[in-house]
Short mmCIF file of C-alpha atoms in Angstrom, two decimals:
data_model
loop_
_atom_site.label_atom_id
_atom_site.label_comp_id
_atom_site.label_asym_id
_atom_site.label_seq_id
_atom_site.Cartn_x
_atom_site.Cartn_y
_atom_site.Cartn_z
CA UNK Z 1 44.87 -53.92 52.19
CA UNK Z 2 45.22 -57.11 50.18
CA UNK Z 3 47.96 -58.00 47.72
CA UNK Z 4 46.04 -56.82 44.65
CA UNK Z 5 45.29 -53.45 46.23
CA UNK Z 6 48.97 -53.04 47.09
CA UNK Z 7 50.01 -53.72 43.50
CA UNK Z 8 47.41 -51.30 42.12
CA UNK Z 9 48.62 -48.65 44.53
CA UNK Z 10 52.28 -49.32 43.68
CA UNK Z 11 51.72 -48.89 39.96
CA UNK Z 12 48.80 -46.52 39.57
CA UNK Z 13 48.00 -44.88 42.91
CA UNK Z 14 47.46 -41.13 42.69
CA UNK Z 15 49.23 -38.76 45.10
CA UNK Z 16 47.75 -38.96 48.58
CA UNK Z 17 45.06 -36.42 49.43
CA UNK Z 18 46.25 -34.58 52.57
CA UNK Z 19 42.63 -33.98 53.59
CA UNK Z 20 41.96 -37.72 53.92
CA UNK Z 21 42.75 -39.58 57.09
CA UNK Z 22 45.34 -42.38 57.27
CA UNK Z 23 42.58 -45.03 57.32
CA UNK Z 24 41.08 -43.91 53.98
CA UNK Z 25 41.27 -46.20 50.96
CA UNK Z 26 44.10 -44.72 48.83
CA UNK Z 27 42.33 -45.91 45.67
CA UNK Z 28 38.81 -44.80 46.63
CA UNK Z 29 39.00 -41.69 44.47
CA UNK Z 30 39.93 -43.66 41.36
CA UNK Z 31 43.17 -43.95 39.47
CA UNK Z 32 43.09 -40.90 37.22
CA UNK Z 33 42.36 -37.30 38.17
CA UNK Z 34 41.73 -35.46 34.88
CA UNK Z 35 42.59 -32.11 36.51
CA UNK Z 36 45.55 -33.09 38.64
CA UNK Z 37 48.80 -35.06 38.51
CA UNK Z 38 48.48 -38.68 37.42
CA UNK Z 39 50.50 -41.86 37.61
CA UNK Z 40 48.08 -44.04 35.60
CA UNK Z 41 47.62 -43.73 31.82
CA UNK Z 42 45.07 -45.87 30.00
CA UNK Z 43 44.81 -46.44 26.26
CA UNK Z 44 41.83 -48.43 24.93
CA UNK Z 45 41.04 -49.89 21.50
CA UNK Z 46 37.71 -51.56 20.88
CA UNK Z 47 34.38 -51.62 19.14
CA UNK Z 48 35.43 -54.30 18.19
CA UNK Z 49 38.43 -55.46 20.19
CA UNK Z 50 41.55 -55.90 18.03
CA UNK Z 51 44.50 -57.61 19.65
CA UNK Z 52 46.76 -57.34 16.59
CA UNK Z 53 46.52 -53.53 16.70
CA UNK Z 54 46.92 -53.34 20.47
CA UNK Z 55 49.94 -55.63 20.23
CA UNK Z 56 51.59 -53.08 17.91
CA UNK Z 57 51.49 -50.56 20.72
CA UNK Z 58 52.45 -53.05 23.44
CA UNK Z 59 55.48 -54.26 21.49
CA UNK Z 60 56.38 -50.85 20.10
CA UNK Z 61 56.66 -49.04 23.41
CA UNK Z 62 59.14 -51.68 24.55
CA UNK Z 63 61.23 -52.29 21.41
CA UNK Z 64 61.09 -48.80 19.88
CA UNK Z 65 60.87 -46.58 22.95
CA UNK Z 66 62.56 -48.68 25.64
CA UNK Z 67 59.66 -48.41 28.09
CA UNK Z 68 58.57 -51.02 30.61
CA UNK Z 69 55.72 -53.22 29.41
CA UNK Z 70 52.28 -51.79 30.17
CA UNK Z 71 49.60 -53.98 31.73
CA UNK Z 72 47.14 -55.58 29.32
CA UNK Z 73 43.47 -55.69 30.30
CA UNK Z 74 40.17 -56.72 28.77
CA UNK Z 75 37.51 -54.10 29.40
CA UNK Z 76 34.68 -56.47 30.26
CA UNK Z 77 32.67 -55.27 27.26
CA UNK Z 78 34.22 -54.65 23.84
CA UNK Z 79 37.84 -53.51 24.10
CA UNK Z 80 41.43 -54.14 25.07
CA UNK Z 81 43.23 -51.69 27.35
CA UNK Z 82 46.88 -50.87 28.00
CA UNK Z 83 47.71 -49.43 31.43
CA UNK Z 84 50.94 -47.43 31.75
CA UNK Z 85 52.48 -46.59 35.12
CA UNK Z 86 54.53 -43.50 35.98
CA UNK Z 87 57.02 -43.66 38.85
CA UNK Z 88 56.20 -40.05 39.76
CA UNK Z 89 53.04 -38.09 38.90
CA UNK Z 90 52.88 -35.73 35.94
CA UNK Z 91 50.13 -33.25 34.99
CA UNK Z 92 47.18 -34.85 33.23
CA UNK Z 93 47.69 -32.68 30.13
CA UNK Z 94 51.24 -33.97 29.70
CA UNK Z 95 50.13 -37.58 30.08
CA UNK Z 96 47.32 -37.02 27.57
CA UNK Z 97 49.76 -35.61 25.00
CA UNK Z 98 51.96 -38.67 25.41
CA UNK Z 99 49.03 -41.05 24.81
CA UNK Z 100 47.98 -39.02 21.79
CA UNK Z 101 51.48 -39.37 20.34
CA UNK Z 102 51.31 -43.15 20.83
CA UNK Z 103 47.98 -43.22 18.99
CA UNK Z 104 49.38 -41.20 16.10
CA UNK Z 105 52.43 -43.42 15.76
CA UNK Z 106 50.94 -46.88 16.22
CA UNK Z 107 47.19 -46.51 15.66
CA UNK Z 108 47.02 -43.74 13.11
CA UNK Z 109 44.94 -45.90 10.79
CA UNK Z 110 42.21 -46.47 13.38
CA UNK Z 111 38.90 -44.53 13.32
CA UNK Z 112 38.76 -42.23 16.33
CA UNK Z 113 35.52 -43.70 17.64
CA UNK Z 114 37.38 -46.95 18.34
CA UNK Z 115 39.95 -45.26 20.58
CA UNK Z 116 39.71 -44.01 24.13
CA UNK Z 117 42.41 -42.65 26.37
CA UNK Z 118 42.61 -41.37 29.90
CA UNK Z 119 43.60 -38.74 30.64
CA UNK Z 120 41.85 -37.60 27.45
CA UNK Z 121 43.18 -34.92 25.12
CA UNK Z 122 40.98 -32.44 23.29
CA UNK Z 123 42.56 -33.27 19.95
CA UNK Z 124 42.88 -36.99 20.49
CA UNK Z 125 40.80 -39.97 21.41
CA UNK Z 126 37.81 -39.44 23.65
CA UNK Z 127 36.48 -41.43 26.58
CA UNK Z 128 32.95 -41.95 27.80
CA UNK Z 129 33.92 -40.91 31.32
CA UNK Z 130 36.70 -38.94 32.98
CA UNK Z 131 37.51 -41.79 35.32
CA UNK Z 132 38.01 -45.40 34.20
CA UNK Z 133 36.59 -48.20 36.29
CA UNK Z 134 39.16 -49.99 38.36
CA UNK Z 135 40.34 -53.29 36.90
CA UNK Z 136 39.26 -55.94 37.72
CA UNK Z 137 35.58 -55.08 38.16
CA UNK Z 138 32.16 -56.52 37.36
CA UNK Z 139 30.43 -54.69 34.55
CA UNK Z 140 26.92 -53.28 34.51
CA UNK Z 141 24.33 -56.00 34.08
CA UNK Z 142 26.54 -58.60 35.74
CA UNK Z 143 28.08 -61.74 34.36
CA UNK Z 144 31.10 -60.08 32.74
CA UNK Z 145 34.31 -58.91 34.36
CA UNK Z 146 37.20 -56.75 33.31
CA UNK Z 147 40.59 -58.21 34.16
CA UNK Z 148 44.31 -57.96 33.58
CA UNK Z 149 45.54 -60.71 31.28
CA UNK Z 150 48.93 -62.20 30.43
CA UNK Z 151 50.44 -61.31 27.03
CA UNK Z 152 50.39 -64.90 25.78
CA UNK Z 153 46.69 -65.25 26.67
CA UNK Z 154 45.55 -61.86 25.35
CA UNK Z 155 44.76 -63.08 21.78
CA UNK Z 156 42.22 -65.54 23.18
CA UNK Z 157 39.91 -62.66 24.21
CA UNK Z 158 39.57 -61.02 20.79
CA UNK Z 159 35.98 -62.24 20.31
CA UNK Z 160 34.93 -61.97 23.96
CA UNK Z 161 37.07 -59.37 25.79
CA UNK Z 162 35.82 -60.28 29.25
CA UNK Z 163 35.80 -62.97 31.91
CA UNK Z 164 32.60 -64.82 32.78
CA UNK Z 165 33.72 -65.28 36.40
CA UNK Z 166 35.50 -62.99 38.88
CA UNK Z 167 39.26 -63.19 38.28
CA UNK Z 168 41.40 -64.57 41.06
CA UNK Z 169 42.80 -61.61 43.08
CA UNK Z 170 46.13 -63.32 43.70
CA UNK Z 171 46.45 -64.11 40.01
CA UNK Z 172 45.73 -60.49 39.12
CA UNK Z 173 48.27 -59.32 41.69
CA UNK Z 174 50.83 -61.74 40.25
CA UNK Z 175 50.45 -60.23 36.79
CA UNK Z 176 50.91 -56.70 38.14
CA UNK Z 177 53.87 -57.67 40.32
CA UNK Z 178 55.95 -58.31 37.19
CA UNK Z 179 55.44 -54.79 35.89
CA UNK Z 180 57.56 -51.69 36.44
CA UNK Z 181 56.80 -47.98 36.34
CA UNK Z 182 58.48 -45.65 33.87
CA UNK Z 183 60.66 -43.02 35.47
CA UNK Z 184 61.34 -39.50 34.34
CA UNK Z 185 64.32 -40.61 32.24
CA UNK Z 186 62.19 -43.30 30.56
CA UNK Z 187 59.51 -40.74 29.77
CA UNK Z 188 62.06 -38.26 28.40
CA UNK Z 189 63.66 -40.82 26.08
CA UNK Z 190 60.27 -42.09 24.89
CA UNK Z 191 59.05 -38.58 24.18
CA UNK Z 192 62.12 -37.88 22.08
CA UNK Z 193 61.76 -41.26 20.37
CA UNK Z 194 58.21 -40.49 19.30
CA UNK Z 195 59.66 -37.65 17.24
CA UNK Z 196 57.32 -36.23 14.65
CA UNK Z 197 54.27 -37.78 16.31
CA UNK Z 198 54.54 -35.11 19.00
CA UNK Z 199 53.18 -31.83 17.70
CA UNK Z 200 55.23 -28.85 18.97
CA UNK Z 201 53.26 -26.35 21.05
CA UNK Z 202 52.11 -23.22 19.26
CA UNK Z 203 54.30 -20.21 19.82
CA UNK Z 204 53.07 -16.76 20.88
CA UNK Z 205 51.40 -14.71 18.10
CA UNK Z 206 54.32 -12.26 17.80
CA UNK Z 207 56.91 -14.93 16.93
CA UNK Z 208 58.36 -14.50 13.42
CA UNK Z 209 57.59 -17.14 10.82
CA UNK Z 210 61.21 -18.35 10.78
CA UNK Z 211 61.47 -18.76 14.56
CA UNK Z 212 63.36 -21.93 15.63
CA UNK Z 213 61.25 -25.00 16.38
CA UNK Z 214 60.51 -25.81 20.00
CA UNK Z 215 62.49 -28.94 21.02
CA UNK Z 216 60.58 -32.05 22.03
CA UNK Z 217 61.82 -31.70 25.60
CA UNK Z 218 59.79 -28.52 26.07
CA UNK Z 219 56.45 -30.20 26.92
CA UNK Z 220 58.15 -32.39 29.50
CA UNK Z 221 59.96 -29.39 30.94
CA UNK Z 222 56.64 -27.65 31.52
CA UNK Z 223 55.21 -30.80 33.09
CA UNK Z 224 58.17 -31.55 35.32
CA UNK Z 225 58.12 -28.03 36.73
CA UNK Z 226 54.41 -28.03 37.52
CA UNK Z 227 53.58 -26.86 41.02
CA UNK Z 228 50.07 -27.61 42.10
CA UNK Z 229 47.63 -26.34 39.46
CA UNK Z 230 50.18 -23.86 38.08
CA UNK Z 231 52.80 -24.91 35.55
CA UNK Z 232 56.04 -22.92 35.57
CA UNK Z 233 57.79 -23.20 32.21
CA UNK Z 234 61.56 -22.81 32.17
CA UNK Z 235 63.17 -22.35 28.74
CA UNK Z 236 65.81 -24.83 27.61
CA UNK Z 237 69.42 -23.65 27.46
CA UNK Z 238 69.43 -23.78 23.65
CA UNK Z 239 65.91 -23.66 22.14
CA UNK Z 240 67.19 -24.63 18.70
CA UNK Z 241 68.88 -27.83 19.88
CA UNK Z 242 67.67 -30.05 22.74
CA UNK Z 243 70.28 -30.59 25.45
CA UNK Z 244 69.22 -33.54 27.64
CA UNK Z 245 72.13 -33.12 30.05
CA UNK Z 246 71.35 -29.46 30.79
CA UNK Z 247 67.68 -30.27 31.12
CA UNK Z 248 68.31 -33.07 33.60
CA UNK Z 249 70.74 -30.93 35.59
CA UNK Z 250 68.08 -28.25 35.83
CA UNK Z 251 65.49 -30.73 37.09
CA UNK Z 252 67.89 -32.28 39.61
CA UNK Z 253 68.88 -28.91 41.07
CA UNK Z 254 65.39 -27.41 41.19
CA UNK Z 255 64.31 -27.45 44.84
CA UNK Z 256 60.70 -26.60 43.88
CA UNK Z 257 60.16 -30.00 42.23
CA UNK Z 258 59.08 -33.25 43.83
CA UNK Z 259 62.01 -35.17 45.28
CA UNK Z 260 61.06 -38.24 43.23
CA UNK Z 261 61.47 -36.29 39.97
CA UNK Z 262 64.85 -34.92 41.09
CA UNK Z 263 66.05 -38.43 41.98
CA UNK Z 264 64.98 -39.75 38.58
CA UNK Z 265 66.87 -36.92 36.89
CA UNK Z 266 69.98 -37.75 38.93
CA UNK Z 267 69.76 -41.39 37.85
CA UNK Z 268 69.46 -40.36 34.23
CA UNK Z 269 72.60 -38.22 34.57
CA UNK Z 270 74.77 -41.13 35.70
CA UNK Z 271 75.84 -42.15 32.16
CA UNK Z 272 76.98 -38.57 31.48
CA UNK Z 273 79.02 -38.52 34.70
CA UNK Z 274 80.60 -41.91 34.03
CA UNK Z 275 81.55 -40.90 30.48
CA UNK Z 276 83.17 -37.71 31.79
CA UNK Z 277 85.27 -39.67 34.33
CA UNK Z 278 86.70 -42.09 31.77
CA UNK Z 279 90.33 -41.30 30.80
#
């Protein structure tokens, strides 16, 4: 495995398939499984490429939501892409809802045919395929390559969002090496920060019209407690008022969850513990 493959695996590699042998390429199956847990989220704007609009998202997720910077890529044809990395996998439906909220907040003025996201949501942007091509890659017909690009160079590709030659693998690895994955606490804070852009899930038909609104932590709670293909939803302690501390305690103490998610929840609880210990 070369350096670029290691960086792709570090940021975007899907959970290992237990049926594959140890010698199998961990990225052979692609980066996004539309039916299973994912670590890679891709948002694309093109037809034509528009760096100014993509930059709104790239800057916004960092300054407004406190997330690590996503990777910037040119598609090799007619679009820019942003690649987000999750430290631990979440169900594809949860990741799709998050991307849809980003589109509503930062790209709400864009026609839907110019947007694509993976994993895709039914209500949001659509994609031409359920699995994006790995970046970098040569495009059909040859002569054009997709590639990750540095933020200061991204505006230069607005008219031609591709490379005419294969990108240097070490250079691509160097760009990815500077990036970090967002942990559970990052995701939780960003989801709350998106606020009204996140549509609350519909309640059961027998709920009264004046029933309290579902807090924004509810979708993440369902995602974080997913086991295999079955999501187990645990109600929040107070459905009328989100309680991040109780939610994180529940995740940390839930032995049915992935250890990585429980560790992230424990990290997020540290500020609460330190505040409690102060005289």
